[in-house]
Short mmCIF file of N, CA and C in Angstrom, two decimals:
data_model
loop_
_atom_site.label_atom_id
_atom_site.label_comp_id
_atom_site.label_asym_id
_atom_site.label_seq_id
_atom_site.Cartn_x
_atom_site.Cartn_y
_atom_site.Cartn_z
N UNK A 1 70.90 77.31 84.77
CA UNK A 1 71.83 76.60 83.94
C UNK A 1 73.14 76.48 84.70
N UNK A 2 74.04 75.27 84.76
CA UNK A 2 75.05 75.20 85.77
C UNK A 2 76.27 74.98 84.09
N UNK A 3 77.08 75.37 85.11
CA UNK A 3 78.49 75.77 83.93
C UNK A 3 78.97 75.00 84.75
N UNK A 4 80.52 74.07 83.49
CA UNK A 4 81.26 74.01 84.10
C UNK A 4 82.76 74.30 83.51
N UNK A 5 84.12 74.48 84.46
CA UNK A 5 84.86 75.56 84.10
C UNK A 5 85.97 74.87 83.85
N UNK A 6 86.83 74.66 82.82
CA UNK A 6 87.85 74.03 83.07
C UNK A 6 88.90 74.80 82.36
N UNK A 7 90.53 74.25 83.36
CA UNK A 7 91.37 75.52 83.71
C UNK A 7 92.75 74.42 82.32
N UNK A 8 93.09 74.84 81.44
CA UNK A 8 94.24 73.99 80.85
C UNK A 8 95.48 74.19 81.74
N UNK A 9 95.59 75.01 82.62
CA UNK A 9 96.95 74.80 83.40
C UNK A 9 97.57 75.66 82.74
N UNK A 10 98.91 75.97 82.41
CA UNK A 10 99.86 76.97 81.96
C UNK A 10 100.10 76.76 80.48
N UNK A 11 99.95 75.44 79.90
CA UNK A 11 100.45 74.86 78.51
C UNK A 11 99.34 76.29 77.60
N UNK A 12 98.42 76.71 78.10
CA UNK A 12 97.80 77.75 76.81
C UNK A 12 97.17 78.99 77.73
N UNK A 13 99.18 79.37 78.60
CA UNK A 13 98.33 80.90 79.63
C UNK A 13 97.47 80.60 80.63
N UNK A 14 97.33 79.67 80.83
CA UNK A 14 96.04 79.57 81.67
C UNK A 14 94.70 79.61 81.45
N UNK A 15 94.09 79.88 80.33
CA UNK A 15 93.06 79.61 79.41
C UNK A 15 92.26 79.04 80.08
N UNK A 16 90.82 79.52 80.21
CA UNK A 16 89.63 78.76 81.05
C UNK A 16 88.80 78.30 80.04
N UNK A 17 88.23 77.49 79.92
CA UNK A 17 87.00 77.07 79.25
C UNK A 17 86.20 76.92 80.15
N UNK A 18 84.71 77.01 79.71
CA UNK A 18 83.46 76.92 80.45
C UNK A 18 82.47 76.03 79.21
N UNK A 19 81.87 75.04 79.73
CA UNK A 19 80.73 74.61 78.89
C UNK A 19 79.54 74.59 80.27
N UNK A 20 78.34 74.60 78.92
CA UNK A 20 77.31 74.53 79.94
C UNK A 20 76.81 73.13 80.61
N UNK A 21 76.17 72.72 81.18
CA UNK A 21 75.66 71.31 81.58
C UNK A 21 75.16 70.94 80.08
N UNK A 22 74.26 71.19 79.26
CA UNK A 22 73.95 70.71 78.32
C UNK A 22 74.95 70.22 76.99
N UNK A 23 76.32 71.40 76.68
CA UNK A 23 76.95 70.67 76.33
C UNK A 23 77.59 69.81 76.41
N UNK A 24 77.83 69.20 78.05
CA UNK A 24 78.89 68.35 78.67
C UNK A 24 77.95 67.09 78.07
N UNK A 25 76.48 67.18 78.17
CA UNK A 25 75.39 66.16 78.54
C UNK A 25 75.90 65.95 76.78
N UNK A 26 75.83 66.22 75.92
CA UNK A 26 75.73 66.53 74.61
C UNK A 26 77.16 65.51 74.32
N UNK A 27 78.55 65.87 74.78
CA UNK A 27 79.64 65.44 74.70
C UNK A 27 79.68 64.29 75.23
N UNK A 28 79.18 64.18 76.59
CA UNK A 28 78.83 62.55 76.75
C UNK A 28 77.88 61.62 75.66
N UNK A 29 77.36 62.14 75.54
CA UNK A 29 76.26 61.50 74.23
C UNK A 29 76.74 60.82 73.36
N UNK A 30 77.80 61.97 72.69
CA UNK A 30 78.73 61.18 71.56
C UNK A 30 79.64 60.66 71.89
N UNK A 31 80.36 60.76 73.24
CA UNK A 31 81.32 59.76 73.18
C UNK A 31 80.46 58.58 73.24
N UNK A 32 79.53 58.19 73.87
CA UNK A 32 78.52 56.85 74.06
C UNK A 32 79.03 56.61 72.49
N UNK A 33 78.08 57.43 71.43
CA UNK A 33 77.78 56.75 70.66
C UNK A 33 79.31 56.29 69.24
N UNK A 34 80.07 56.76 69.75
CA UNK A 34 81.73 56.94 69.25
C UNK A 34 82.09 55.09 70.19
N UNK A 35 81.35 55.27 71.08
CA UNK A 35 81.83 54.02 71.72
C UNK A 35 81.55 52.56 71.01
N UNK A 36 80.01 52.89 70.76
CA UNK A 36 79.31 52.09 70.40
C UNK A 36 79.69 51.74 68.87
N UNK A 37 80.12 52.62 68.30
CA UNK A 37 80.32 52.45 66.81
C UNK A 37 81.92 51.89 66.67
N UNK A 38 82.54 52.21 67.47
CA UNK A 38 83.79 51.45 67.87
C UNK A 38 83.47 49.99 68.10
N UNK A 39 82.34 49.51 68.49
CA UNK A 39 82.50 48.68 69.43
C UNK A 39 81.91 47.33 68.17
N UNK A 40 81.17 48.25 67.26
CA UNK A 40 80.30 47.40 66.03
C UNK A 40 81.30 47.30 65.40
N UNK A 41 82.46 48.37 64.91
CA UNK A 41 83.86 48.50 64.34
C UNK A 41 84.69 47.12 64.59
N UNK A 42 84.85 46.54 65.88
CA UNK A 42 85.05 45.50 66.34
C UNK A 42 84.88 44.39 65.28
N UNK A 43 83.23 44.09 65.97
CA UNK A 43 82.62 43.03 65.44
C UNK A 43 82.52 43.03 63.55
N UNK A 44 82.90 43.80 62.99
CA UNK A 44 82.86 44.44 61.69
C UNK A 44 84.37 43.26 61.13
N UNK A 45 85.34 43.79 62.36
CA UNK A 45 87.19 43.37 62.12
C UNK A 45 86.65 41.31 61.76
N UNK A 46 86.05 41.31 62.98
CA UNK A 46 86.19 39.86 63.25
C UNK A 46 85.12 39.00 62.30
N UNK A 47 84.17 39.62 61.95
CA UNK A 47 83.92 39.16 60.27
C UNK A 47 84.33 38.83 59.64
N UNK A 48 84.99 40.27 59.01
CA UNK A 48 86.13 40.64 57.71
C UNK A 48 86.65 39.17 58.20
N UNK A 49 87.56 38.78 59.13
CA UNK A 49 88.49 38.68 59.08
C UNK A 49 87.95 36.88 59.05
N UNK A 50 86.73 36.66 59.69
CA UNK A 50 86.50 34.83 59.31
C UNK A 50 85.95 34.75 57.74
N UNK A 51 85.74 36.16 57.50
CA UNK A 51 85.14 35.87 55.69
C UNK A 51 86.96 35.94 54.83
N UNK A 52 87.98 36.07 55.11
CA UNK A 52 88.99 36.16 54.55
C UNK A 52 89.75 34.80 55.08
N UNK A 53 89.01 34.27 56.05
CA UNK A 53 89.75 33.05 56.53
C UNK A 53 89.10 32.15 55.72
N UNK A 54 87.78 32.24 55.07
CA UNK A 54 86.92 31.42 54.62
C UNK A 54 87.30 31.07 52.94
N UNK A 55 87.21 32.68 52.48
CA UNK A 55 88.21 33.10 51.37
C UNK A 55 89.41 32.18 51.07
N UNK A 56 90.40 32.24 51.89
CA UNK A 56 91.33 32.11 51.90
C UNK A 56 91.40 30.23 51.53
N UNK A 57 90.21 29.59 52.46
CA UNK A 57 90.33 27.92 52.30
C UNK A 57 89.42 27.32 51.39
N UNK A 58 88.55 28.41 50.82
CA UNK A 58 88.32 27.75 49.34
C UNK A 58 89.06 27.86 48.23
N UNK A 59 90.28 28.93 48.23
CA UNK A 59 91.17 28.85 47.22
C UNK A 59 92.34 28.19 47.42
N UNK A 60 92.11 27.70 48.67
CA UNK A 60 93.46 26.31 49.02
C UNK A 60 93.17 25.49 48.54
N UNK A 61 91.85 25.11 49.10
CA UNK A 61 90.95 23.38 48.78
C UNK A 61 90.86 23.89 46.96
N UNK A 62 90.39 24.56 45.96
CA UNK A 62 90.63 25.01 45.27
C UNK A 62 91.90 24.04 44.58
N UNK A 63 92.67 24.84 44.73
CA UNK A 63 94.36 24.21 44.14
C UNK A 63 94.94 22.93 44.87
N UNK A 64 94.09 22.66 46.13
CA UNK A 64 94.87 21.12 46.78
C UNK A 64 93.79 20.02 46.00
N UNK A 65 92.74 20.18 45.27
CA UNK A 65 92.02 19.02 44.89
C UNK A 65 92.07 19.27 43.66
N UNK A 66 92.81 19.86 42.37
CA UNK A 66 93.23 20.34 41.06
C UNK A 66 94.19 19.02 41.12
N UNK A 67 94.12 19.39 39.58
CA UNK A 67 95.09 18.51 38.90
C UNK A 67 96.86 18.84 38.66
N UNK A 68 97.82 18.60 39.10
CA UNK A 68 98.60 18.93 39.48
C UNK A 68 99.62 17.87 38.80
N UNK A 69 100.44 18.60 37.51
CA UNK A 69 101.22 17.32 36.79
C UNK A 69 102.61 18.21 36.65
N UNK A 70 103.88 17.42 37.06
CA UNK A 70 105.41 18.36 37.28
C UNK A 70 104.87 20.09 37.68
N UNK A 71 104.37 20.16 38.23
CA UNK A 71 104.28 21.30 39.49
C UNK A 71 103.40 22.33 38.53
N UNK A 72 103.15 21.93 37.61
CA UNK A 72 101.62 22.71 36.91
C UNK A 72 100.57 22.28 37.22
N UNK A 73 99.48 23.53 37.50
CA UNK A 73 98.23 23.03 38.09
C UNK A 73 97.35 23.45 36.43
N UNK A 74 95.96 22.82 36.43
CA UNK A 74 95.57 22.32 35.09
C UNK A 74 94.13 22.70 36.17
N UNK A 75 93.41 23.46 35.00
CA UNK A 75 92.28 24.02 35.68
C UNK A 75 91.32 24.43 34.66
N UNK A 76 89.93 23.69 34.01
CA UNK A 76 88.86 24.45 33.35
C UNK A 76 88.56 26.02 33.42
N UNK A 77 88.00 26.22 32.63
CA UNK A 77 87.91 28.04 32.60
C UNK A 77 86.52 27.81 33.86
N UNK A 78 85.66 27.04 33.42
CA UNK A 78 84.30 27.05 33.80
C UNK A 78 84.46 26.02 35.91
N UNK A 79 85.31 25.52 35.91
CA UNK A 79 86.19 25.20 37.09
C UNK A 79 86.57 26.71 37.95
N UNK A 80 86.99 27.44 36.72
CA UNK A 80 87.65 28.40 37.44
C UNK A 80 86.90 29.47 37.88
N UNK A 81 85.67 29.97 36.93
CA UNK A 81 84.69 30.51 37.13
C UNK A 81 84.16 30.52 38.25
N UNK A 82 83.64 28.73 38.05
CA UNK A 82 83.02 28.51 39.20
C UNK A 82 83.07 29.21 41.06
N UNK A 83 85.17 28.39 40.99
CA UNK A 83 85.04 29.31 42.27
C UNK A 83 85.42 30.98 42.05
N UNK A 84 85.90 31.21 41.20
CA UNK A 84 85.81 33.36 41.69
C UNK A 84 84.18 33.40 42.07
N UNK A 85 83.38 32.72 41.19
CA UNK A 85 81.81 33.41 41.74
C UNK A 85 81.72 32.89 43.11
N UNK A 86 82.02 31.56 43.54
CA UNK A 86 81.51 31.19 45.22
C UNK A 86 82.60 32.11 46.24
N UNK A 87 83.40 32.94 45.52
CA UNK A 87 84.27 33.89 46.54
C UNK A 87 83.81 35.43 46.09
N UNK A 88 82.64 35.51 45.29
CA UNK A 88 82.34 37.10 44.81
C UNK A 88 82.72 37.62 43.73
N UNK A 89 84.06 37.30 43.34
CA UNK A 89 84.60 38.08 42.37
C UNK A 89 83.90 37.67 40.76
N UNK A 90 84.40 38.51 39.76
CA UNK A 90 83.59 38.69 38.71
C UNK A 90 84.38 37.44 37.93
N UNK A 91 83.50 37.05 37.06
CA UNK A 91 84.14 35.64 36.48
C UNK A 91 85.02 35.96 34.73
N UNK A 92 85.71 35.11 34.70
CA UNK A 92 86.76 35.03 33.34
C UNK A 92 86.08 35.83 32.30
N UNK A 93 86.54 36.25 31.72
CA UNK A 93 85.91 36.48 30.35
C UNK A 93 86.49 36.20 29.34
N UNK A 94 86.22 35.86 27.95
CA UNK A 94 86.65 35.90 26.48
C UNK A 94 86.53 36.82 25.62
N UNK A 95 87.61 36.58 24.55
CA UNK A 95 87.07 37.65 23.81
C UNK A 95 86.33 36.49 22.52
N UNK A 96 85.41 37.42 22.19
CA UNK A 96 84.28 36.73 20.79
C UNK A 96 84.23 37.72 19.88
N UNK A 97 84.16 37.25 18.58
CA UNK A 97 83.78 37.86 17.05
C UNK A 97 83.07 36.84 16.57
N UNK A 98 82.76 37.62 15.46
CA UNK A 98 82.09 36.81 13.70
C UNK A 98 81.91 38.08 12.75
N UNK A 99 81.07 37.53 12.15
CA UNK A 99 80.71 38.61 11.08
C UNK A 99 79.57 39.28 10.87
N UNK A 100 78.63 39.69 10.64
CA UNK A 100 77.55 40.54 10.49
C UNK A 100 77.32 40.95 8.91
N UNK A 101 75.51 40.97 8.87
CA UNK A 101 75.00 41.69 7.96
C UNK A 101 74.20 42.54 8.03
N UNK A 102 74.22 43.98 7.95
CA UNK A 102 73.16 44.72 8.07
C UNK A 102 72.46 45.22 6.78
N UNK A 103 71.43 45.17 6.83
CA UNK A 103 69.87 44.97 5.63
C UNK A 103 69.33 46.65 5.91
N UNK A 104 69.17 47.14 5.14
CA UNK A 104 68.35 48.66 5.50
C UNK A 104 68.11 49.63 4.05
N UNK A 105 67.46 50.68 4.36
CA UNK A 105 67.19 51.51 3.08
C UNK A 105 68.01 52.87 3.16
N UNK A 106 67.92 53.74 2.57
CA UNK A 106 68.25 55.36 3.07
C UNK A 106 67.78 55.81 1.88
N UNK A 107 67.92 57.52 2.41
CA UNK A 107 67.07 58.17 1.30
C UNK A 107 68.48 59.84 1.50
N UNK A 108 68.73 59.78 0.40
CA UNK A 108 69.47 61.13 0.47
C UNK A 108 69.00 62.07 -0.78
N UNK A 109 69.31 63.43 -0.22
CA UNK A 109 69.16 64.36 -1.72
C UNK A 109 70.05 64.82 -2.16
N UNK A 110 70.26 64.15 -3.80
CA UNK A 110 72.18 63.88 -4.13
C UNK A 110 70.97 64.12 -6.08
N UNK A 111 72.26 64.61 -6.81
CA UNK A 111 72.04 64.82 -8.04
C UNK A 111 71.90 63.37 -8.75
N UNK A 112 72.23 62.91 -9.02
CA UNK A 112 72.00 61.34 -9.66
C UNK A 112 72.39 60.09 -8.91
N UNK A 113 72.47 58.87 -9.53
CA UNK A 113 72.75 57.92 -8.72
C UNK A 113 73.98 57.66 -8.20
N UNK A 114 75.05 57.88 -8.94
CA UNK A 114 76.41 58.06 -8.33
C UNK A 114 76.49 58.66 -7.17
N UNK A 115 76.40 60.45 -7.51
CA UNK A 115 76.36 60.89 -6.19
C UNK A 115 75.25 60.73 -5.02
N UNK A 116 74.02 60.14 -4.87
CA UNK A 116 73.68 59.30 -3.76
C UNK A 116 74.32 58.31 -3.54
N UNK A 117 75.06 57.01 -4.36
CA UNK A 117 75.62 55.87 -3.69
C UNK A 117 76.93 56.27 -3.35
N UNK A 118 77.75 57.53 -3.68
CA UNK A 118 79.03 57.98 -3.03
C UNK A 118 78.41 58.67 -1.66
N UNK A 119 77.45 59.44 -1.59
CA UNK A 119 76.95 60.13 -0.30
C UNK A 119 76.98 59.16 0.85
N UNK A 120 75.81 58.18 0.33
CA UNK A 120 75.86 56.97 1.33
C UNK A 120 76.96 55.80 1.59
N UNK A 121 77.64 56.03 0.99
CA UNK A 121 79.09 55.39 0.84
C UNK A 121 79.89 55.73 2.07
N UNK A 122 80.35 57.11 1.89
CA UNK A 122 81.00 57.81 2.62
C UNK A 122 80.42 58.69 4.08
N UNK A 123 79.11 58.38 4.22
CA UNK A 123 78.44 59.31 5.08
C UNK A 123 77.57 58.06 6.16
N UNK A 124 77.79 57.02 6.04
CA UNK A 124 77.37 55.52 6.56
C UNK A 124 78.17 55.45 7.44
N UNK A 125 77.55 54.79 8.82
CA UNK A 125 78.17 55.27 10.14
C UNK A 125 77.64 53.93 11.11
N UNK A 126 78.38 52.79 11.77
CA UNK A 126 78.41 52.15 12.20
C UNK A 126 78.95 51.84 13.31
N UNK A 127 77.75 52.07 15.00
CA UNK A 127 78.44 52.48 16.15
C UNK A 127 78.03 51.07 17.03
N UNK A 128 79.20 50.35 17.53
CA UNK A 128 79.11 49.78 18.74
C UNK A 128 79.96 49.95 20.00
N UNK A 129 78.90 49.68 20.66
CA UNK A 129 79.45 49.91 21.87
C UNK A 129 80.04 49.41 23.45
N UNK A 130 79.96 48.18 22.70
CA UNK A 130 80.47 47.35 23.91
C UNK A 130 81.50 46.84 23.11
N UNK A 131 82.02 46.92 22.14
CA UNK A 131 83.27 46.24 21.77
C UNK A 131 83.85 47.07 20.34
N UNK A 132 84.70 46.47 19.27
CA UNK A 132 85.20 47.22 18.74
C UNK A 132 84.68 46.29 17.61
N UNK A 133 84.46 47.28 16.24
CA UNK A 133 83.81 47.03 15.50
C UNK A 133 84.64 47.55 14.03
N UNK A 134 84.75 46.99 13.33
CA UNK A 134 85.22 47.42 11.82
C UNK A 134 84.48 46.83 10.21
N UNK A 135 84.16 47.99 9.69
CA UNK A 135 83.65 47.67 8.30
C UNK A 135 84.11 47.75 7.09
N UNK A 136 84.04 46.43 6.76
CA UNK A 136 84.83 46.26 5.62
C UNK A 136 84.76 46.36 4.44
N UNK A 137 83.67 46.50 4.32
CA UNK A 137 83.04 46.95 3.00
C UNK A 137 80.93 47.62 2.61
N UNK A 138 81.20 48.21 2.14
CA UNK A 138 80.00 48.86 2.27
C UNK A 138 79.62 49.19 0.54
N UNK A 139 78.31 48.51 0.57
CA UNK A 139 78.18 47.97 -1.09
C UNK A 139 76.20 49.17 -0.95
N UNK A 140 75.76 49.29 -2.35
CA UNK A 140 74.59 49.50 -2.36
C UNK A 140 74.10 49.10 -3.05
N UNK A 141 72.92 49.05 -3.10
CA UNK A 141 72.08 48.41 -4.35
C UNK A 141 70.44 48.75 -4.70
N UNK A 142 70.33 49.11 -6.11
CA UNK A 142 68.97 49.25 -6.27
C UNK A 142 68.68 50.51 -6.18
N UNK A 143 69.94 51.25 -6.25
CA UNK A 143 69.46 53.30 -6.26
C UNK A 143 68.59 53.65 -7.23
N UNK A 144 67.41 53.46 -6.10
CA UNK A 144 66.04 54.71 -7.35
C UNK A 144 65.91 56.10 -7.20
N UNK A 145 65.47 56.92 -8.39
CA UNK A 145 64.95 57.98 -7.74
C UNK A 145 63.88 58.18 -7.12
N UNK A 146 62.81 59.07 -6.73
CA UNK A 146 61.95 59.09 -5.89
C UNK A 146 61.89 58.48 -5.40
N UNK A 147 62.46 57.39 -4.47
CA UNK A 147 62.22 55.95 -3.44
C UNK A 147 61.00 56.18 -2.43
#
């Protein structure tokens, strides 16, 4: 096995290091591959950088072929959509409502009919989850016993 010895000079005492041939072989290795990944790092920049040039002239052409009246530009939602999606980004959104009916049975064990249609009154539970939801009224009908 061949060593080799290297001296830092006075900056740390004089301090020797020694590696073996295999680690030097080892240290060359990665600088190669430190090189190489630098070198893809490169070609990575000059991408980025024609996809931001590219970016950049569809949202010119974008606003230079718009409608343009006393220095307001005038633009469809679905216009506008259009290009965020041909540049990636996520498209407009709205907000939407209406109203709803929900149809169903339940069964509780409550002393008479009052206290089942107050149980289910107050114990009725309505979860969404992609948006926000409010109930406005909550009615029953048709409380039997034994159902």
């Amino acid at each position: 096995m061949n060593t080799i010895t290297i001296s830092d000079g006075e900056s740390h005492n004089g301090a020797m290091i020694t590696y073996t041939d295999h680690e030097i072989a080892r240290m060359i290795a990665e600088l190669k591959e430190w090189k190489e990944r630098s070198a893809n790092l490169g070609d990575s920049n000059i991408n980025l950088n024609k996809d931001i040039r590219t970016l950049r002239e569809q949202v010119r052409d974008f606003f230079s072929e718009g409608e343009w009246n006393d220095n307001e530009f005038s633009a469809s939602k679905s216009d506008i959509n259009e290009l965020l999606e041909s540049i990636g980004a996520n498209r407009l959104t709205s907000q939407y409502g209406g109203s709803f009916t929900i149809t169903g049975t339940f069964q509780v064990e409550a002393e008479d009919e009052d206290d089942a249609e107050s149980k289910f009154s107050e114990g009725v539970n309505v979860d969404f989850y992609d948006g926000d939801i409010t109930v406005d009224q909550v009615e029953t009908n048709d409380i039997d016993e034994d159902y």
